[in-house]
Short mmCIF file of C-alpha atoms and ligand atoms in Angstrom, two decimals:
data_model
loop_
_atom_site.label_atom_id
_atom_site.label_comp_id
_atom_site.label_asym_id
_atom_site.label_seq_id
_atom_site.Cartn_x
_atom_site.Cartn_y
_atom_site.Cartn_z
CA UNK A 1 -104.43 77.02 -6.73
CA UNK A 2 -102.90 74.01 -8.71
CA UNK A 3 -104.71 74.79 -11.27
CA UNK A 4 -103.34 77.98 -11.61
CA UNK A 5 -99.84 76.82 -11.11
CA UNK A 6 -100.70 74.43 -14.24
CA UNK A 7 -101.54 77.17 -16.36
CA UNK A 8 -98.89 79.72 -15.78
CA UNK A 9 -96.27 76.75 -16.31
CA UNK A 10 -97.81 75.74 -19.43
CA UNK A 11 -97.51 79.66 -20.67
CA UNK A 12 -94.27 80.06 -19.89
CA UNK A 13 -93.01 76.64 -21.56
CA UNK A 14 -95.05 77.96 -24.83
CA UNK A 15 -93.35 81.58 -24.26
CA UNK A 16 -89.93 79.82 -24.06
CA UNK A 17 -90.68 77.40 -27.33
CA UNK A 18 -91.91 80.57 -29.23
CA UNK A 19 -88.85 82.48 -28.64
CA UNK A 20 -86.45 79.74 -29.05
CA UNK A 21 -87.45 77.60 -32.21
CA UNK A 22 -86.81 80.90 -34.25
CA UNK A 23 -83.57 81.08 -33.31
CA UNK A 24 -83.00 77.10 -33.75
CA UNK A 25 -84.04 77.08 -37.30
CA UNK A 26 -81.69 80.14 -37.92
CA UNK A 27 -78.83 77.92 -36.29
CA UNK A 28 -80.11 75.07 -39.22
CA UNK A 29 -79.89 77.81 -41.80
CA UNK A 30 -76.63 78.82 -40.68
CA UNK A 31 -73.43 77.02 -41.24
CA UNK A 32 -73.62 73.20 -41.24
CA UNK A 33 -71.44 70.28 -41.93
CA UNK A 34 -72.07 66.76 -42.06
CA UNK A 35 -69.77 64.05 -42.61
CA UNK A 36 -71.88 60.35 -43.25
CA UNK A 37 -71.35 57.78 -41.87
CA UNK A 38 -70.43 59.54 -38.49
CA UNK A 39 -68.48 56.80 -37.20
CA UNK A 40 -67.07 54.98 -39.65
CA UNK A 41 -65.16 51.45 -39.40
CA UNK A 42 -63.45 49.68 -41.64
CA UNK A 43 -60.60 46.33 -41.86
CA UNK A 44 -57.08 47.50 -42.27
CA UNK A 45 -56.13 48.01 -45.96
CA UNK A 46 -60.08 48.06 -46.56
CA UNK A 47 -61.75 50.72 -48.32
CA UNK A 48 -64.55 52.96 -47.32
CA UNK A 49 -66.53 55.96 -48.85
CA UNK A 50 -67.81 59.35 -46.89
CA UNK A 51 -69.64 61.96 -47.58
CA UNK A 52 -68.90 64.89 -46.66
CA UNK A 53 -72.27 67.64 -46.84
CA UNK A 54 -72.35 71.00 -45.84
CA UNK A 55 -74.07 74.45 -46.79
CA UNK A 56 -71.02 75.76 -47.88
CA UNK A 57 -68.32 76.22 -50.59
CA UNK A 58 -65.27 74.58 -51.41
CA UNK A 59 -65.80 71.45 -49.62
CA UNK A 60 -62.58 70.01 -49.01
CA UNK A 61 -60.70 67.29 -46.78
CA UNK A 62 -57.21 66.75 -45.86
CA UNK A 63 -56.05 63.24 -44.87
CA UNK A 64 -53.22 61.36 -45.21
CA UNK A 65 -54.95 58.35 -46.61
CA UNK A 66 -55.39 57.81 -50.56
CA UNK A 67 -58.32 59.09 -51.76
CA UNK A 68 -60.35 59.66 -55.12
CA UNK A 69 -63.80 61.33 -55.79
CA UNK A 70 -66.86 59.61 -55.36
CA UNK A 71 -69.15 61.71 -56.60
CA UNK A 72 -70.35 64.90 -55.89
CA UNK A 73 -73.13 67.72 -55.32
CA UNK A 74 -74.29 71.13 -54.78
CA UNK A 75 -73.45 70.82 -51.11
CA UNK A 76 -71.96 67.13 -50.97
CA UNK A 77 -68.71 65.68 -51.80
CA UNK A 78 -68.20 61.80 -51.61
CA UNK A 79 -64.89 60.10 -51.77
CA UNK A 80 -63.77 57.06 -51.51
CA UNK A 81 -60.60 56.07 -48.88
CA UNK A 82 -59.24 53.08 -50.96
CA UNK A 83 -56.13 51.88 -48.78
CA UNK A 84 -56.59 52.41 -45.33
CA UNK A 85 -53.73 51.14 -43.52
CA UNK A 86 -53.25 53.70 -40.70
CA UNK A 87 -54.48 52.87 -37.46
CA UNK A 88 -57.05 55.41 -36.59
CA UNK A 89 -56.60 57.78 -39.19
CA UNK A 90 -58.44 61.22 -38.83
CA UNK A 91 -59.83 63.04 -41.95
CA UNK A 92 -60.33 66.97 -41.65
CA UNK A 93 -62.71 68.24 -43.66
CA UNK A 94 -63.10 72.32 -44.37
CA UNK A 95 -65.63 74.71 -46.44
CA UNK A 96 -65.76 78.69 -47.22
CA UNK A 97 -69.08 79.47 -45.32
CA UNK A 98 -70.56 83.71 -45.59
CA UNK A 99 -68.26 86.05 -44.60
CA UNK A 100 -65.15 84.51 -45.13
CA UNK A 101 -65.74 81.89 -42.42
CA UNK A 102 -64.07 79.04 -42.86
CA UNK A 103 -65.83 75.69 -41.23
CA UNK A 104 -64.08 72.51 -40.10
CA UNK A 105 -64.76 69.06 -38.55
CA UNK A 106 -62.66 66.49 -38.11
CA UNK A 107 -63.81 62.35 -38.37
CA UNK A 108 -61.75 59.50 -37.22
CA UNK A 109 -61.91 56.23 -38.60
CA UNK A 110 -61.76 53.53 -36.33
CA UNK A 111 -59.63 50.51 -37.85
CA UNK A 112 -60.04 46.82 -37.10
CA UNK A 113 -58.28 43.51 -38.02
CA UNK A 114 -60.11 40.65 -36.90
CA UNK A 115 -58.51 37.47 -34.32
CA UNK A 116 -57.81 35.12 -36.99
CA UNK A 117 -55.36 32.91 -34.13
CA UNK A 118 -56.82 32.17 -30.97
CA UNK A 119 -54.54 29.70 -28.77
CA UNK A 120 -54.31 28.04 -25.79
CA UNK A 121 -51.00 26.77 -24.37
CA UNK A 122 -50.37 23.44 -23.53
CA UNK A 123 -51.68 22.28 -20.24
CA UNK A 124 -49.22 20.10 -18.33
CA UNK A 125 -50.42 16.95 -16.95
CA UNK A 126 -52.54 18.18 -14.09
CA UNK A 127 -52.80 16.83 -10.11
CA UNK A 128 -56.03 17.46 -8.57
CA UNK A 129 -56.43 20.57 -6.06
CA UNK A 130 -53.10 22.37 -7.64
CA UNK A 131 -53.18 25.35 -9.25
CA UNK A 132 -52.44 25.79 -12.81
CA UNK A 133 -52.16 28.90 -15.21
CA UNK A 134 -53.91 29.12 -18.46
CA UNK A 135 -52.86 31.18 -20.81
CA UNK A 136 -54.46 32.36 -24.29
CA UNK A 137 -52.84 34.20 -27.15
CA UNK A 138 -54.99 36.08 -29.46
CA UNK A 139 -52.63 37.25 -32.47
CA UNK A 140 -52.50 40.21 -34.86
CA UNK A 141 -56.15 42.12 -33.37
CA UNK A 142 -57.24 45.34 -33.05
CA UNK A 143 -59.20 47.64 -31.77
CA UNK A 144 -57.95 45.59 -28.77
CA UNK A 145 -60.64 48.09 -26.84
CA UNK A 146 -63.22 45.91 -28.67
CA UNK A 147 -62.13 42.54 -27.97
CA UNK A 148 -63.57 40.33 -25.25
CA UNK A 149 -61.48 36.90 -24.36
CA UNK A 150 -63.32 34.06 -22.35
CA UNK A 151 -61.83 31.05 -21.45
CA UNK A 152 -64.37 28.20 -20.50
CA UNK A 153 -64.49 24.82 -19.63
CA UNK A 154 -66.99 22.77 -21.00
CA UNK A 155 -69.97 24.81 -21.31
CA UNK A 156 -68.59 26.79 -18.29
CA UNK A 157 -67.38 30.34 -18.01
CA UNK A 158 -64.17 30.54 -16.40
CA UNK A 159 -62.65 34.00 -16.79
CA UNK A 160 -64.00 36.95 -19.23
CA UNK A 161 -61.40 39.69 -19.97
CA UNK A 162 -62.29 43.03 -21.71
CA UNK A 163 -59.78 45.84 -22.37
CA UNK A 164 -62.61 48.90 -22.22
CA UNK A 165 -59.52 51.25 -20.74
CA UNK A 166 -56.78 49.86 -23.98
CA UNK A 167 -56.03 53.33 -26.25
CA UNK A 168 -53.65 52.00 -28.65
CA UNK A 169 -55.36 51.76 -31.53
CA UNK A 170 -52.93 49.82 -33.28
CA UNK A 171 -53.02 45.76 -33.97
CA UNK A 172 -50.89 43.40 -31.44
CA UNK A 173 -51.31 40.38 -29.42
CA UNK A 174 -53.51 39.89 -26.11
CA UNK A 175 -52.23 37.33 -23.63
CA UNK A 176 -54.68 36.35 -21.12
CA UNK A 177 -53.92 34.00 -18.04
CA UNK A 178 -56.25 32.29 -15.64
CA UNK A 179 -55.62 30.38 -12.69
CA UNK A 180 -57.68 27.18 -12.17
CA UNK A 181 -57.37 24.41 -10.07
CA UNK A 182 -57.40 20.58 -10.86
CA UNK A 183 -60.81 19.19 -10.54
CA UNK A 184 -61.69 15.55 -10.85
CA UNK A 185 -63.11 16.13 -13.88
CA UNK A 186 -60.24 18.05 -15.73
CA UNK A 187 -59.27 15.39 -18.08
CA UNK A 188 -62.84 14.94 -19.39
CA UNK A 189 -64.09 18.73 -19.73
CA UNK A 190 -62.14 20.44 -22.55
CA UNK A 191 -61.38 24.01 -21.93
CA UNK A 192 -61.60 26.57 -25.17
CA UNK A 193 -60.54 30.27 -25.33
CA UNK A 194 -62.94 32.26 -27.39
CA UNK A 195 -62.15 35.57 -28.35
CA UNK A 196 -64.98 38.09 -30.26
CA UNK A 197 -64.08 41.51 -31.64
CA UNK A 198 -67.46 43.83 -31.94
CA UNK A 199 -67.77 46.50 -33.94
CA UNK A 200 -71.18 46.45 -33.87
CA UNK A 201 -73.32 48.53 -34.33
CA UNK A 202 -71.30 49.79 -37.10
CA UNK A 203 -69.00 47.08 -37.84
CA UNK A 204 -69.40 43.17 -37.59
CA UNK A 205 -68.95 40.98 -34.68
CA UNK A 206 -65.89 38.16 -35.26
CA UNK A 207 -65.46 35.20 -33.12
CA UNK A 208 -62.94 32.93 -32.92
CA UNK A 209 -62.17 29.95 -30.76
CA UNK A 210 -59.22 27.90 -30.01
CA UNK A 211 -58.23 24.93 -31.90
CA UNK A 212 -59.30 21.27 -30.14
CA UNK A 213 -56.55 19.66 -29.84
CA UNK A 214 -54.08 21.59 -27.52
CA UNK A 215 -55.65 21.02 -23.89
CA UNK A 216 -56.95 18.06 -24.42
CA UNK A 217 -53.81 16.27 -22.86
CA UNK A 218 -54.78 17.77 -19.52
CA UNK A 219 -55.00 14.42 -17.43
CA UNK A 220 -55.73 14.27 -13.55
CA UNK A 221 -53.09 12.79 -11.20
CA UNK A 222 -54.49 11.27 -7.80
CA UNK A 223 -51.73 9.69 -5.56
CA UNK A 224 -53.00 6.57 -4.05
CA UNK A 225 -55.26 7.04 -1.16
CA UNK A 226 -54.35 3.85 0.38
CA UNK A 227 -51.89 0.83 -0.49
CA UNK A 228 -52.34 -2.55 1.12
CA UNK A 229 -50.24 -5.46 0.99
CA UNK A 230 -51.84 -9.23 1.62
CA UNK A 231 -50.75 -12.66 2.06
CA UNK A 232 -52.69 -15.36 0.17
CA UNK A 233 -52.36 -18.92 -0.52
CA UNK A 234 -51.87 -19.71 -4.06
CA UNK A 235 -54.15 -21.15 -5.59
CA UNK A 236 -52.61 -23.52 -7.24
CA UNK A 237 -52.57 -25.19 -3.35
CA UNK A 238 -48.92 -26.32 -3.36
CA UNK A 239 -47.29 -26.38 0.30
CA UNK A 240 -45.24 -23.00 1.06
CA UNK A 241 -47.11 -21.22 -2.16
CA UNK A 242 -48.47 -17.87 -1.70
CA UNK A 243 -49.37 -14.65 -3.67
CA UNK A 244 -48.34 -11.42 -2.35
CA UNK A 245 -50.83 -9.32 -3.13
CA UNK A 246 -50.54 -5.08 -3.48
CA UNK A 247 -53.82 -3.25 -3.67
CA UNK A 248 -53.46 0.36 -4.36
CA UNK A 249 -56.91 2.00 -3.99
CA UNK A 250 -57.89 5.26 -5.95
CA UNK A 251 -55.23 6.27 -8.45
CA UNK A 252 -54.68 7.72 -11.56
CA UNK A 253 -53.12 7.15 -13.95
CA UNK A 254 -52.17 3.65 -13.73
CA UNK A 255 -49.94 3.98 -16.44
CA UNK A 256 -47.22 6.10 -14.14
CA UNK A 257 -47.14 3.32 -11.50
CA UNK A 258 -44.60 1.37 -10.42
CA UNK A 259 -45.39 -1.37 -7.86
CA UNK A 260 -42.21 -2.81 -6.04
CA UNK A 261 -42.28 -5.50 -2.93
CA UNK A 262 -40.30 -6.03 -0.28
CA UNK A 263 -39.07 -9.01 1.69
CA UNK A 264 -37.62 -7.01 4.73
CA UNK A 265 -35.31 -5.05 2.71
CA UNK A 266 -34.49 -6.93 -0.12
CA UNK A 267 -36.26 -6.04 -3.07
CA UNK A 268 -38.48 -8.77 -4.65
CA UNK A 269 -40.00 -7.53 -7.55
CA UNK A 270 -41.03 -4.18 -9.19
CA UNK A 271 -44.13 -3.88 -11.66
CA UNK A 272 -44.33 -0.80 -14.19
CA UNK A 273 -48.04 -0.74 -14.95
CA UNK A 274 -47.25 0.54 -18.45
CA UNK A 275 -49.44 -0.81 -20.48
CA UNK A 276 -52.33 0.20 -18.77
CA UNK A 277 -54.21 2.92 -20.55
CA UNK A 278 -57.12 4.04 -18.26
CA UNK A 279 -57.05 7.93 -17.38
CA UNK A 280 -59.63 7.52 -14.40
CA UNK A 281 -59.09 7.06 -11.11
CA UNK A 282 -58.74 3.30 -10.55
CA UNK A 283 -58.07 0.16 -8.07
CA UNK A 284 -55.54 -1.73 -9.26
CA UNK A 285 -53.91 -5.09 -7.30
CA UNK A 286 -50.72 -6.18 -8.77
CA UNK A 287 -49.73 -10.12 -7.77
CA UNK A 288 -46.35 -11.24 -6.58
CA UNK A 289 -46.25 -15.38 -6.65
CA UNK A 290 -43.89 -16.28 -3.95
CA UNK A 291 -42.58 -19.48 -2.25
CA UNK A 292 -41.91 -19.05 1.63
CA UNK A 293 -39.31 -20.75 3.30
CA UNK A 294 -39.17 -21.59 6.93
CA UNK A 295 -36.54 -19.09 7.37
CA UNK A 296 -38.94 -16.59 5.79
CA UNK A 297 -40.82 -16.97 9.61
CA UNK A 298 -41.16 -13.26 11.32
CA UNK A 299 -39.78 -11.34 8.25
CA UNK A 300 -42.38 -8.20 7.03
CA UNK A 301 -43.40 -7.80 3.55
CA UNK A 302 -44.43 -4.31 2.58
CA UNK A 303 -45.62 -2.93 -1.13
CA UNK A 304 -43.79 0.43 -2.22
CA UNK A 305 -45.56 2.36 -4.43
CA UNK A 306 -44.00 5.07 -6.88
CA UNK A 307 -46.45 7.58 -9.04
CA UNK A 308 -44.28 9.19 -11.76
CA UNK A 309 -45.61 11.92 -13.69
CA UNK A 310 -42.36 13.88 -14.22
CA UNK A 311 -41.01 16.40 -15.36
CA UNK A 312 -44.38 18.08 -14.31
CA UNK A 313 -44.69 17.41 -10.86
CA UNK A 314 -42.08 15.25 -8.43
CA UNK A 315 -42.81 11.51 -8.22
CA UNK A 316 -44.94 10.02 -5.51
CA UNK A 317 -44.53 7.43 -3.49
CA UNK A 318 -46.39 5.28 -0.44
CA UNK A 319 -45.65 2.62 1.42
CA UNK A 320 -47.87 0.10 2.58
CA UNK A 321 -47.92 -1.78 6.23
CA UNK A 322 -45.68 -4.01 7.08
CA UNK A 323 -47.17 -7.62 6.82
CA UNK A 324 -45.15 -10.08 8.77
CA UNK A 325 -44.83 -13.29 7.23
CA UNK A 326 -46.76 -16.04 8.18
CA UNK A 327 -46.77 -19.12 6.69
CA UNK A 328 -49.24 -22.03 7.81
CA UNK A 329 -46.49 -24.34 7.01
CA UNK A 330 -44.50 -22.86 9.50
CA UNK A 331 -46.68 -23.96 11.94
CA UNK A 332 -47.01 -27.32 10.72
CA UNK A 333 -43.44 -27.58 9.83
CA UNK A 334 -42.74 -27.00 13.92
CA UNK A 335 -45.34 -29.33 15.19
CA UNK A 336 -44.11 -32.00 12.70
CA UNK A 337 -40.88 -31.88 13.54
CA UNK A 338 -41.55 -31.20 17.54
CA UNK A 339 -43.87 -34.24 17.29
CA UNK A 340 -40.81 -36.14 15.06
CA UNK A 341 -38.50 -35.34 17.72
CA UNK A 342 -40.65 -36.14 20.78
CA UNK A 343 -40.99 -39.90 19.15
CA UNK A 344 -37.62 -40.34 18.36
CA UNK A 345 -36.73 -39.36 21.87
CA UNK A 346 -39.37 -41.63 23.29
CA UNK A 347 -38.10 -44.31 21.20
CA UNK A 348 -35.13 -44.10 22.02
CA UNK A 349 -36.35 -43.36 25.66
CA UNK A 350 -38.03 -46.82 25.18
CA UNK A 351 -34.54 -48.68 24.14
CA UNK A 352 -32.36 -47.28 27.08
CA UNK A 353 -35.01 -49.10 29.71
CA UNK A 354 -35.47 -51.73 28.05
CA UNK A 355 -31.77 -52.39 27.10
CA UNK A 356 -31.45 -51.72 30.75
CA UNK A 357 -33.62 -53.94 32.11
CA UNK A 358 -32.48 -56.68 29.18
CA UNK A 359 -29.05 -56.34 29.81
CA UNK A 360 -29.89 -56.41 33.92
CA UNK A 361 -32.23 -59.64 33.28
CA UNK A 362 -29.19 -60.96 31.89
CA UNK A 363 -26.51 -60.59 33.45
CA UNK A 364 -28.27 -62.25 36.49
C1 NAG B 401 -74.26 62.58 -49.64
O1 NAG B 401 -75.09 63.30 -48.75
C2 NAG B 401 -76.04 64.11 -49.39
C3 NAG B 401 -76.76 64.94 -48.35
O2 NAG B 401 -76.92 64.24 -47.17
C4 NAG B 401 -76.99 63.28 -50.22
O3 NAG B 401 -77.94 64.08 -50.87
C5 NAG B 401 -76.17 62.48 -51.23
O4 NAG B 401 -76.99 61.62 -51.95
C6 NAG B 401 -75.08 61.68 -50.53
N1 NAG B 401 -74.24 61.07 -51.58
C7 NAG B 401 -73.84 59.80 -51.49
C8 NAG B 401 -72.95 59.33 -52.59
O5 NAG B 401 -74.20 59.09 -50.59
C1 NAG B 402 -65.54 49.81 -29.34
O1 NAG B 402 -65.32 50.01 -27.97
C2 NAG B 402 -65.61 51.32 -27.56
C3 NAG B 402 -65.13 51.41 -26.16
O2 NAG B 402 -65.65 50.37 -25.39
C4 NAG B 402 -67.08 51.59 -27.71
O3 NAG B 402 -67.38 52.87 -27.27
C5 NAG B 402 -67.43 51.46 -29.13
O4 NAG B 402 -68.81 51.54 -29.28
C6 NAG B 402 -66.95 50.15 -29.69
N1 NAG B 402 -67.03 50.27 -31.10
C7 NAG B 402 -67.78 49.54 -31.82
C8 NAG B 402 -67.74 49.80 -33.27
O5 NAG B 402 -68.45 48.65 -31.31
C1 NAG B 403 -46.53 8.83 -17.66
O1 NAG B 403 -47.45 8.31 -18.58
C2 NAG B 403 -47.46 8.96 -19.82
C3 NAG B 403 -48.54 8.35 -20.66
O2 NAG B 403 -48.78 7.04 -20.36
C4 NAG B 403 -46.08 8.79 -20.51
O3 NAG B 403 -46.09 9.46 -21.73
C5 NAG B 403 -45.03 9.34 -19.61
O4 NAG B 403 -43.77 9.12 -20.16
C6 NAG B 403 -45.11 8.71 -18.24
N1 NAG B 403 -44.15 9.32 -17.40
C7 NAG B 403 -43.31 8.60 -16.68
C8 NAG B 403 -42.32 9.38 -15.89
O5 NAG B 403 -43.34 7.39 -16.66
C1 NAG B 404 -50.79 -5.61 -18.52
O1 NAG B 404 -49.82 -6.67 -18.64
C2 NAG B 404 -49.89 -7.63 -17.58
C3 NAG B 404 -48.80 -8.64 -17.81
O2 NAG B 404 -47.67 -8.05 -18.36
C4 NAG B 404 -51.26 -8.29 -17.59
O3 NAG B 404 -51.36 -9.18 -16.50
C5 NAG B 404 -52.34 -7.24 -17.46
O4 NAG B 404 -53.62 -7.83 -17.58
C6 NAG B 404 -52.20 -6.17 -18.55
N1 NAG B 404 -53.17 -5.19 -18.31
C7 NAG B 404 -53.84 -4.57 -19.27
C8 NAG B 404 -54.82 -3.56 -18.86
O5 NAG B 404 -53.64 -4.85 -20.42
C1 NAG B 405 -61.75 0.86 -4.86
O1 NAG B 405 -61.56 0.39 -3.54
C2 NAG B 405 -62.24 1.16 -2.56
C3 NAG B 405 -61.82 0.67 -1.18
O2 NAG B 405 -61.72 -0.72 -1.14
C4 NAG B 405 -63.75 1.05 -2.79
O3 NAG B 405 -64.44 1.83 -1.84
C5 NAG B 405 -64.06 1.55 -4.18
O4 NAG B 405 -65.42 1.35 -4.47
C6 NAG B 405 -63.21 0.84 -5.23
N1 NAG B 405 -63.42 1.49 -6.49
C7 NAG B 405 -63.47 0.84 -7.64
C8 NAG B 405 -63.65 1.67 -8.85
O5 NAG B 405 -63.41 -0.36 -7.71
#
């Protein structure tokens, strides 16, 4: 039975093919017109030659682009399209064919310019975990249909934009903006914009990145995650000599901080860290040489902490505890004078009985 089935399909896909091809080959004998190459791309005010074949008479094309022969045959005509500075021009080409048929095909040329300006705007001064756009500008492109825009970040693929659905044919500029958000390691990983206009298979492929320099101010903020203030004795030893010490642990950058103590509420000192120039996150302890006074007993000193990075974001501040003041003179300070006091008292304790007892002796 398959068999059978085999055979009478193979018969009737020969009968089909015998009665067909006949009438294909009188379809290649008929009318024909080819126009070379079939889709043809050139730059804007480039050139480009076509050929325009068919088995017909009075080859002809109408266009509104310049043209001028560029050779010719017994069923070819070449010419050459010296200017083209339309966007997507169309060329009509026409022939007499038998009978008085006139024949007609139409080819449209598809016009590029190439991203010469790829940019990136500025990137403000960045605070890890906020969001920031990105934004890149290619200039002057087109087929913008055939443009693909990447933004990366390192070696990293951030965002890939293509513009498959784009039907003006005509040059302009592409914005494209990303959101990202502050990692630690923003200030150390560059991020490019790349854009590549293929015309391939036809055409070439052009790429063309951003410039270095313009995102490679992004810098990481990180407000302090802690600030401690500490009481030490100086060391240069001398009574009622201490350093007030401010530690402020994790932050960046250290050239945007201002360190300011506080003796209750009057303001001690305040330290702009200016000249420091390290980008990473950092520990920093600022110093504050002080000499206590016993009147200094029970006040609190605390460390106040201001992170300026304006105008981008508002200025941060912390405060640390409040340290009470404590001086180990105090201590010694009271005894000595307690202990000053008791003798004087048991001196004098000491004169009254014995002036007493004297002036009794006496006056017996
Ligand atoms: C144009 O096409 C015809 C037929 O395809 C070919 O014979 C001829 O050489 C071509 N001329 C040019 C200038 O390419
Ligand atoms: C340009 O893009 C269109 C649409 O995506 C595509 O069909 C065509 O092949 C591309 N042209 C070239 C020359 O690559
Ligand atoms: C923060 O630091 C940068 C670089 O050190 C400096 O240019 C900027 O003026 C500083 N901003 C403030 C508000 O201090
Ligand atoms: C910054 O200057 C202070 C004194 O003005 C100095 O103690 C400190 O070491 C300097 N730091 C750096 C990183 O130069
Ligand atoms: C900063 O201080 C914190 C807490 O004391 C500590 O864990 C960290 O290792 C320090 N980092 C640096 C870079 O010194």
């Amino acid at each position: 039975m398959a068999a059978v089935m085999r055979f009478w399909k193979l018969c009737v896909v020969f009968l089909w093919c015998a009665m067909s091809l006949p009438a294909f080959s009188r379809a290649q004998e008929e009318d024909f017109m080819r126009i070379w190459p079939e889709n043809p791309v050139v730059p804007f005010g480039g050139f480009i030659v076509l050929n325009f074949s068919a088995n017909c008479e009075n080859i002809a094309v109408e266009t509104s682009l310049s043209k001028v022969p560029a050779g010719d045959g017994p069923s070819w005509k070449a010419f050459n399209f010296t200017s083209v500075t339309h966007w997507e021009p169309q060329i009509l080409c026409h022939a007499d064919c038998e009978k008085g048929k006139a024949k007609f095909q139409t080819v449209v040329i598809t016009v590029y310019r190439a991203p010469k300006r790829v940019e990136l705007d500025p990137l403000p001064t960045m605070e890890v975990g906020e969001e920031y756009n990105v934004t890149c500008r290619v200039f002057n492109v087109a087929p913008i249909r055939n443009l693909t825009v990447t933004l990366c970040k390192g070696n990293e693929e951030l965002h890939k934009k293509t513009f498959e659905d784009h039907n003006n044919p005509e040059a302009s500029d592409v914005v494209v903006t990303h959101s990202i958000t502050a990692q630690q390691d923003n200030h150390r990983e560059e991020i490019t914009c790349h854009a590549a206009l293929d015309m391939r298979p036809e055409g070439p492929l052009f790429e063309k990145a951003s410039p270095d320099k313009s995102y490679s101010q992004s810098r990481a903020v990180y407000p302090p995650e802690q600030v401690i203030v500490e009481l030490q004795k100086s060391s240069t030893g001398q009574s009622w000599h201490y350093d007030l010490k401010c530690h402020v642990i994790r932050v960046a950058p250290l050239s945007n901080l201002t360190v300011t103590f506080f003796k209750g509420t009057e303001r001690l000192i305040s330290r702009k860290l200016w000249n420091y120039t390290k980008a990473e996150r950092a520990n920093v302890t600022v110093i504050h040489p002080i000499v206590l006074q016993p009147g200094d007993y029970g006040k609190e000193a605390t460390c106040h902490v201001t992170l300026d990075v304006s105008p981008h974001k508002e200025p941060f501040t912390a405060t640390s505890h409040k340290l009470e003041l404590k001086a180990a003179e105090t201590y010694r300070a009271v005894t000595v004078a307690a202990s000053a006091v008791a003798t004087l008292a048991f001196v004098l304790v000491g004169f009254v009985i014995y002036y007493l007892v004297w002036a009794h002796g006496g006056s017996k």
